Short mmCIF file of C-alpha atoms and ligand atoms in Angstrom, two decimals:
data_model
loop_
_atom_site.label_atom_id
_atom_site.label_comp_id
_atom_site.label_asym_id
_atom_site.label_seq_id
_atom_site.Cartn_x
_atom_site.Cartn_y
_atom_site.Cartn_z
CA MET A 1 37.10 -172.43 -32.68
CA SER A 2 36.94 -168.79 -34.38
CA SER A 3 33.98 -166.67 -32.59
CA ILE A 4 32.20 -166.96 -35.83
CA GLN A 5 31.83 -170.23 -35.84
CA GLN A 6 30.62 -169.91 -31.68
CA ASN A 7 27.84 -168.07 -33.35
CA ILE A 8 26.49 -170.34 -35.31
CA GLU A 9 26.51 -172.86 -33.08
CA HIS A 10 24.48 -171.08 -30.68
CA ILE A 11 22.51 -170.29 -33.26
CA THR A 12 22.48 -173.71 -34.91
CA SER A 13 21.34 -175.11 -30.85
CA GLN A 14 18.66 -171.79 -30.30
CA ILE A 15 17.20 -173.15 -33.83
CA GLU A 16 16.95 -176.70 -32.71
CA SER A 17 15.17 -176.11 -29.54
CA ALA A 18 12.58 -173.36 -31.14
CA GLN A 19 11.90 -175.95 -33.52
CA GLN A 20 11.32 -178.68 -30.21
CA LYS A 21 9.07 -176.60 -28.17
CA CYS A 22 6.66 -176.42 -31.01
CA GLY A 23 7.06 -179.99 -32.19
CA ARG A 24 8.69 -179.28 -35.27
CA PRO A 25 10.66 -181.97 -37.09
CA ARG A 26 15.00 -181.32 -36.63
CA GLU A 27 16.39 -179.36 -39.78
CA SER A 28 12.77 -178.20 -40.61
CA VAL A 29 14.39 -174.41 -40.51
CA GLN A 30 17.34 -173.09 -42.80
CA LEU A 31 19.81 -170.69 -41.28
CA LEU A 32 20.37 -168.08 -43.72
CA ALA A 33 23.72 -166.28 -42.46
CA VAL A 34 23.65 -162.63 -43.77
CA SER A 35 26.74 -161.45 -44.43
CA LYS A 36 26.25 -157.97 -46.12
CA THR A 37 28.95 -155.54 -45.46
CA LYS A 38 31.14 -158.50 -44.27
CA PRO A 39 34.77 -159.19 -45.29
CA ILE A 40 35.13 -162.77 -47.71
CA GLU A 41 37.76 -164.23 -44.76
CA ALA A 42 34.23 -163.60 -42.50
CA ILE A 43 32.34 -165.63 -45.12
CA LEU A 44 35.18 -168.21 -45.41
CA ASP A 45 35.22 -168.76 -41.59
CA ALA A 46 31.57 -169.43 -41.45
CA ALA A 47 31.69 -171.98 -44.99
CA GLN A 48 34.46 -173.88 -43.01
CA CYS A 49 32.24 -174.83 -40.60
CA GLY A 50 29.43 -176.05 -42.98
CA GLN A 51 27.83 -172.87 -43.71
CA ARG A 52 26.68 -173.33 -47.13
CA THR A 53 23.76 -170.56 -47.62
CA PHE A 54 24.43 -166.47 -47.44
CA GLY A 55 22.40 -163.39 -48.09
CA GLU A 56 23.53 -160.72 -49.42
CA ASN A 57 21.77 -157.33 -50.05
CA TYR A 58 23.91 -154.92 -51.84
CA VAL A 59 24.19 -156.30 -55.38
CA GLN A 60 27.78 -155.04 -56.30
CA GLU A 61 29.05 -156.25 -53.39
CA GLY A 62 27.54 -159.55 -53.38
CA VAL A 63 28.52 -160.39 -57.30
CA ASP A 64 32.24 -159.77 -56.09
CA LYS A 65 31.73 -162.32 -53.80
CA VAL A 66 29.66 -164.32 -55.95
CA LYS A 67 32.48 -164.48 -58.41
CA HIS A 68 35.20 -164.74 -55.69
CA PHE A 69 34.02 -167.70 -54.26
CA ASN A 70 32.90 -169.27 -57.36
CA GLN A 71 37.21 -168.70 -58.58
CA THR A 72 39.26 -169.71 -55.82
CA HIS A 73 36.25 -172.12 -53.56
CA PRO A 74 34.18 -173.72 -56.38
CA GLU A 75 34.32 -177.62 -53.69
CA LEU A 76 32.56 -175.16 -51.00
CA ASP A 77 29.70 -174.82 -53.25
CA LEU A 78 27.99 -172.08 -51.59
CA GLU A 79 24.32 -170.79 -52.31
CA TRP A 80 23.74 -167.22 -52.53
CA HIS A 81 20.49 -165.31 -52.01
CA PHE A 82 19.55 -161.90 -52.93
CA ILE A 83 17.87 -160.43 -49.82
CA GLY A 84 18.02 -156.73 -50.34
CA PRO A 85 15.80 -154.29 -52.65
CA ILE A 86 16.84 -154.38 -56.23
CA GLN A 87 16.78 -151.48 -58.64
CA SER A 88 15.73 -151.94 -62.44
CA ASN A 89 19.15 -151.33 -63.61
CA LYS A 90 20.35 -153.95 -61.14
CA THR A 91 18.28 -157.07 -62.17
CA ARG A 92 20.75 -158.68 -64.81
CA LEU A 93 24.08 -158.68 -61.89
CA VAL A 94 21.13 -160.49 -59.84
CA ALA A 95 20.40 -162.76 -62.31
CA GLU A 96 23.53 -163.81 -63.37
CA HIS A 97 24.95 -164.32 -60.13
CA PHE A 98 22.65 -165.34 -57.38
CA ASP A 99 20.40 -168.60 -56.80
CA TRP A 100 17.71 -167.18 -54.82
CA VAL A 101 15.95 -163.79 -54.76
CA HIS A 102 13.56 -162.72 -51.40
CA THR A 103 12.49 -159.44 -52.59
CA ILE A 104 10.64 -159.87 -55.65
CA ASP A 105 7.65 -157.28 -55.21
CA ARG A 106 6.80 -156.40 -58.65
CA THR A 107 5.93 -158.09 -62.22
CA LYS A 108 8.73 -155.95 -63.80
CA THR A 109 11.29 -157.05 -62.11
CA ALA A 110 10.17 -160.91 -62.06
CA GLN A 111 10.04 -160.32 -65.70
CA ARG A 112 13.88 -158.76 -66.30
CA LEU A 113 14.94 -161.25 -63.86
CA ASN A 114 13.34 -163.99 -66.17
CA ASP A 115 14.66 -162.44 -69.46
CA GLN A 116 18.07 -162.06 -68.33
CA ARG A 117 18.90 -165.68 -66.57
CA PRO A 118 21.84 -167.22 -68.36
CA GLU A 119 20.30 -170.19 -70.14
CA ASN A 120 23.45 -172.15 -68.78
CA MET A 121 21.93 -171.66 -65.27
CA PRO A 122 19.57 -173.50 -63.31
CA PRO A 123 16.14 -171.18 -62.65
CA LEU A 124 16.18 -168.49 -59.92
CA GLN A 125 14.79 -169.44 -57.25
CA VAL A 126 12.25 -166.71 -56.34
CA LEU A 127 9.87 -165.54 -53.13
CA ILE A 128 7.52 -162.77 -53.00
CA GLN A 129 8.62 -159.70 -50.61
CA VAL A 130 5.27 -159.25 -48.69
CA ASN A 131 4.29 -156.68 -46.56
CA THR A 132 1.96 -158.11 -43.76
CA SER A 133 2.15 -155.04 -41.55
CA GLY A 134 0.45 -152.59 -43.75
CA GLU A 135 3.08 -149.60 -43.33
CA GLN A 136 3.66 -147.45 -45.65
CA SER A 137 7.31 -147.39 -45.81
CA LYS A 138 7.84 -150.68 -46.02
CA SER A 139 8.46 -152.41 -49.20
CA GLY A 140 6.65 -155.77 -49.95
CA ILE A 141 3.51 -156.23 -51.36
CA SER A 142 -0.10 -157.23 -49.92
CA GLY A 143 -3.97 -158.10 -51.11
CA ASN A 144 -4.51 -159.60 -55.07
CA ASP A 145 -0.94 -157.87 -55.59
CA ILE A 146 0.68 -160.93 -54.27
CA PHE A 147 -1.51 -163.63 -56.34
CA THR A 148 -1.23 -161.66 -59.49
CA LEU A 149 2.40 -161.72 -59.19
CA ALA A 150 2.54 -165.29 -58.41
CA GLU A 151 0.33 -165.95 -61.86
CA LEU A 152 3.01 -164.37 -63.52
CA ILE A 153 6.23 -166.09 -61.79
CA SER A 154 4.55 -169.49 -62.38
CA SER A 155 4.13 -168.45 -66.42
CA LEU A 156 8.04 -167.70 -66.32
CA PRO A 157 10.72 -170.93 -67.42
CA ASN A 158 13.35 -168.97 -65.87
CA LEU A 159 12.06 -168.06 -62.31
CA THR A 160 11.01 -171.08 -59.89
CA LEU A 161 8.15 -169.22 -57.16
CA ARG A 162 9.44 -171.01 -54.14
CA GLY A 163 7.35 -168.98 -51.31
CA VAL A 164 7.31 -165.79 -49.52
CA MET A 165 9.26 -163.25 -47.41
CA SER A 166 8.87 -161.03 -45.15
CA ILE A 167 10.40 -158.55 -43.01
CA PRO A 168 7.71 -157.21 -40.27
CA ALA A 169 7.27 -154.23 -38.00
CA ASN A 170 10.19 -154.30 -34.89
CA VAL A 171 7.84 -155.34 -32.06
CA PRO A 172 9.27 -156.81 -28.96
CA ASP A 173 6.61 -158.84 -27.76
CA TYR A 174 6.19 -162.17 -29.14
CA GLN A 175 2.66 -162.60 -29.51
CA SER A 176 2.28 -159.65 -31.96
CA GLN A 177 5.00 -161.09 -33.49
CA LEU A 178 3.75 -164.42 -33.94
CA ALA A 179 0.37 -163.01 -34.96
CA GLU A 180 2.57 -160.94 -37.83
CA PHE A 181 4.32 -164.59 -38.67
CA GLU A 182 0.92 -166.19 -38.67
CA LYS A 183 -0.63 -164.08 -41.58
CA LEU A 184 2.33 -164.56 -43.89
CA ALA A 185 2.67 -168.50 -42.68
CA GLU A 186 -0.92 -168.46 -44.39
CA LEU A 187 -0.71 -166.76 -47.30
CA LYS A 188 2.20 -169.41 -48.33
CA GLN A 189 -0.33 -172.41 -47.58
CA GLN A 190 -2.79 -170.35 -50.17
CA LEU A 191 -0.16 -170.14 -52.80
CA ALA A 192 0.91 -173.83 -52.11
CA ASP A 193 -2.61 -174.52 -52.84
CA LYS A 194 -2.21 -172.85 -56.49
CA HIS A 195 1.29 -173.86 -57.26
CA ASP A 196 3.78 -176.15 -56.85
CA ASN A 197 7.01 -175.87 -55.42
CA ILE A 198 5.83 -173.55 -52.61
CA ASP A 199 7.61 -174.99 -49.81
CA THR A 200 9.67 -171.84 -48.44
CA LEU A 201 8.90 -169.16 -45.53
CA SER A 202 11.91 -166.46 -45.31
CA MET A 203 11.06 -165.43 -42.25
CA GLY A 204 12.27 -164.57 -38.41
CA MET A 205 15.66 -162.60 -37.56
CA SER A 206 17.62 -162.09 -34.75
CA GLY A 207 15.44 -160.84 -32.42
CA ASP A 208 12.10 -162.89 -33.73
CA MET A 209 13.47 -166.02 -34.59
CA ASP A 210 11.29 -167.87 -31.96
CA ALA A 211 7.83 -166.62 -33.03
CA ALA A 212 8.70 -167.18 -36.30
CA ILE A 213 9.77 -170.67 -36.08
CA HIS A 214 6.48 -171.24 -33.89
CA ALA A 215 4.82 -169.80 -37.45
CA GLY A 216 6.13 -172.42 -39.90
CA SER A 217 9.30 -170.70 -40.53
CA THR A 218 11.55 -172.95 -43.29
CA MET A 219 14.16 -170.07 -43.32
CA VAL A 220 15.71 -167.48 -40.87
CA ARG A 221 18.04 -164.70 -42.02
CA ILE A 222 21.23 -163.88 -39.44
CA GLY A 223 23.41 -161.22 -39.76
CA THR A 224 24.77 -159.75 -36.64
CA ALA A 225 24.48 -162.75 -34.06
CA ILE A 226 26.75 -164.77 -36.41
CA PHE A 227 29.09 -161.97 -37.85
CA GLY A 228 28.79 -159.41 -35.61
CA ALA A 229 27.61 -155.42 -35.29
CA ARG A 230 27.81 -153.92 -39.02
CA ASP A 231 31.02 -151.26 -38.95
CA TYR A 232 29.44 -149.07 -41.86
CA PRO A 233 26.66 -147.08 -43.33
CA LYS A 234 23.60 -149.21 -45.35
CA SER A 235 23.47 -147.68 -47.88
CA SER A 236 25.24 -148.41 -51.15
C1 PLP B 1 20.42 -157.08 -42.59
C2 PLP B 1 18.92 -158.62 -43.03
C3 PLP B 1 18.78 -159.39 -41.91
C4 PLP B 1 20.13 -159.68 -40.82
O1 PLP B 1 19.78 -158.59 -40.12
P1 PLP B 1 20.94 -158.66 -38.97
O2 PLP B 1 20.24 -157.86 -37.44
O3 PLP B 1 21.99 -158.77 -38.85
O4 PLP B 1 20.23 -160.20 -38.28
C5 PLP B 1 17.89 -159.93 -42.36
N1 PLP B 1 16.91 -159.38 -43.33
C6 PLP B 1 17.06 -158.70 -44.12
C7 PLP B 1 16.26 -158.57 -45.37
C8 PLP B 1 18.38 -157.89 -43.97
O5 PLP B 1 18.61 -156.98 -45.00
#
């Protein structure tokens, strides 16, 4: 077994024990393998042990990978999630290649993704990126803007609003992590009261996965713990 496959087994059992500890059913948390900056071979390796969903942050890199796998390994039927910041001039590439987008925080982005989604593809599954910590430097929206954006997305035929995502402040202690995640879980509930199809809470990374699962995460986003450290800078 390769080290990537071992890592996936390890994380999967961590997810299972976190689910058990708080009495959640098995398989209520999905593992999104964050493959940004990692080569095709690493993704193939993960896919061959059953990993189907992958997250990418950089548009062009992600598009190249999507095309590669559609052409050379259609049988794997991989699902691609865009989890990076989206500039307006890149929305078309995202709309034409990805299955999910986690980082919608503006009406303009939502509108463009809707307009540019090809007719022969299913609706793009989207999450609103929320800023729960109120930090200026973080992306994501807060307060009433969330509900306004949710209304707009719900009216767009080529987008399906599935829930919310956040990248909380990096705090080491479990209780503070839990408090942040519980805010997001409550928000998801409020959206679910108003809109259909809300079933996704994308929260939890390597350092705060347990707290995220405790608070109700349905999708954890894990990169380094599966693929190892990234060895080139996070700019593109
Ligand atoms: C890179 C990234 C991750 C994964 O981070 P790791 O520390 O490598 O596990 C998760 N979510 C988002 C939005 C990211 O950009």
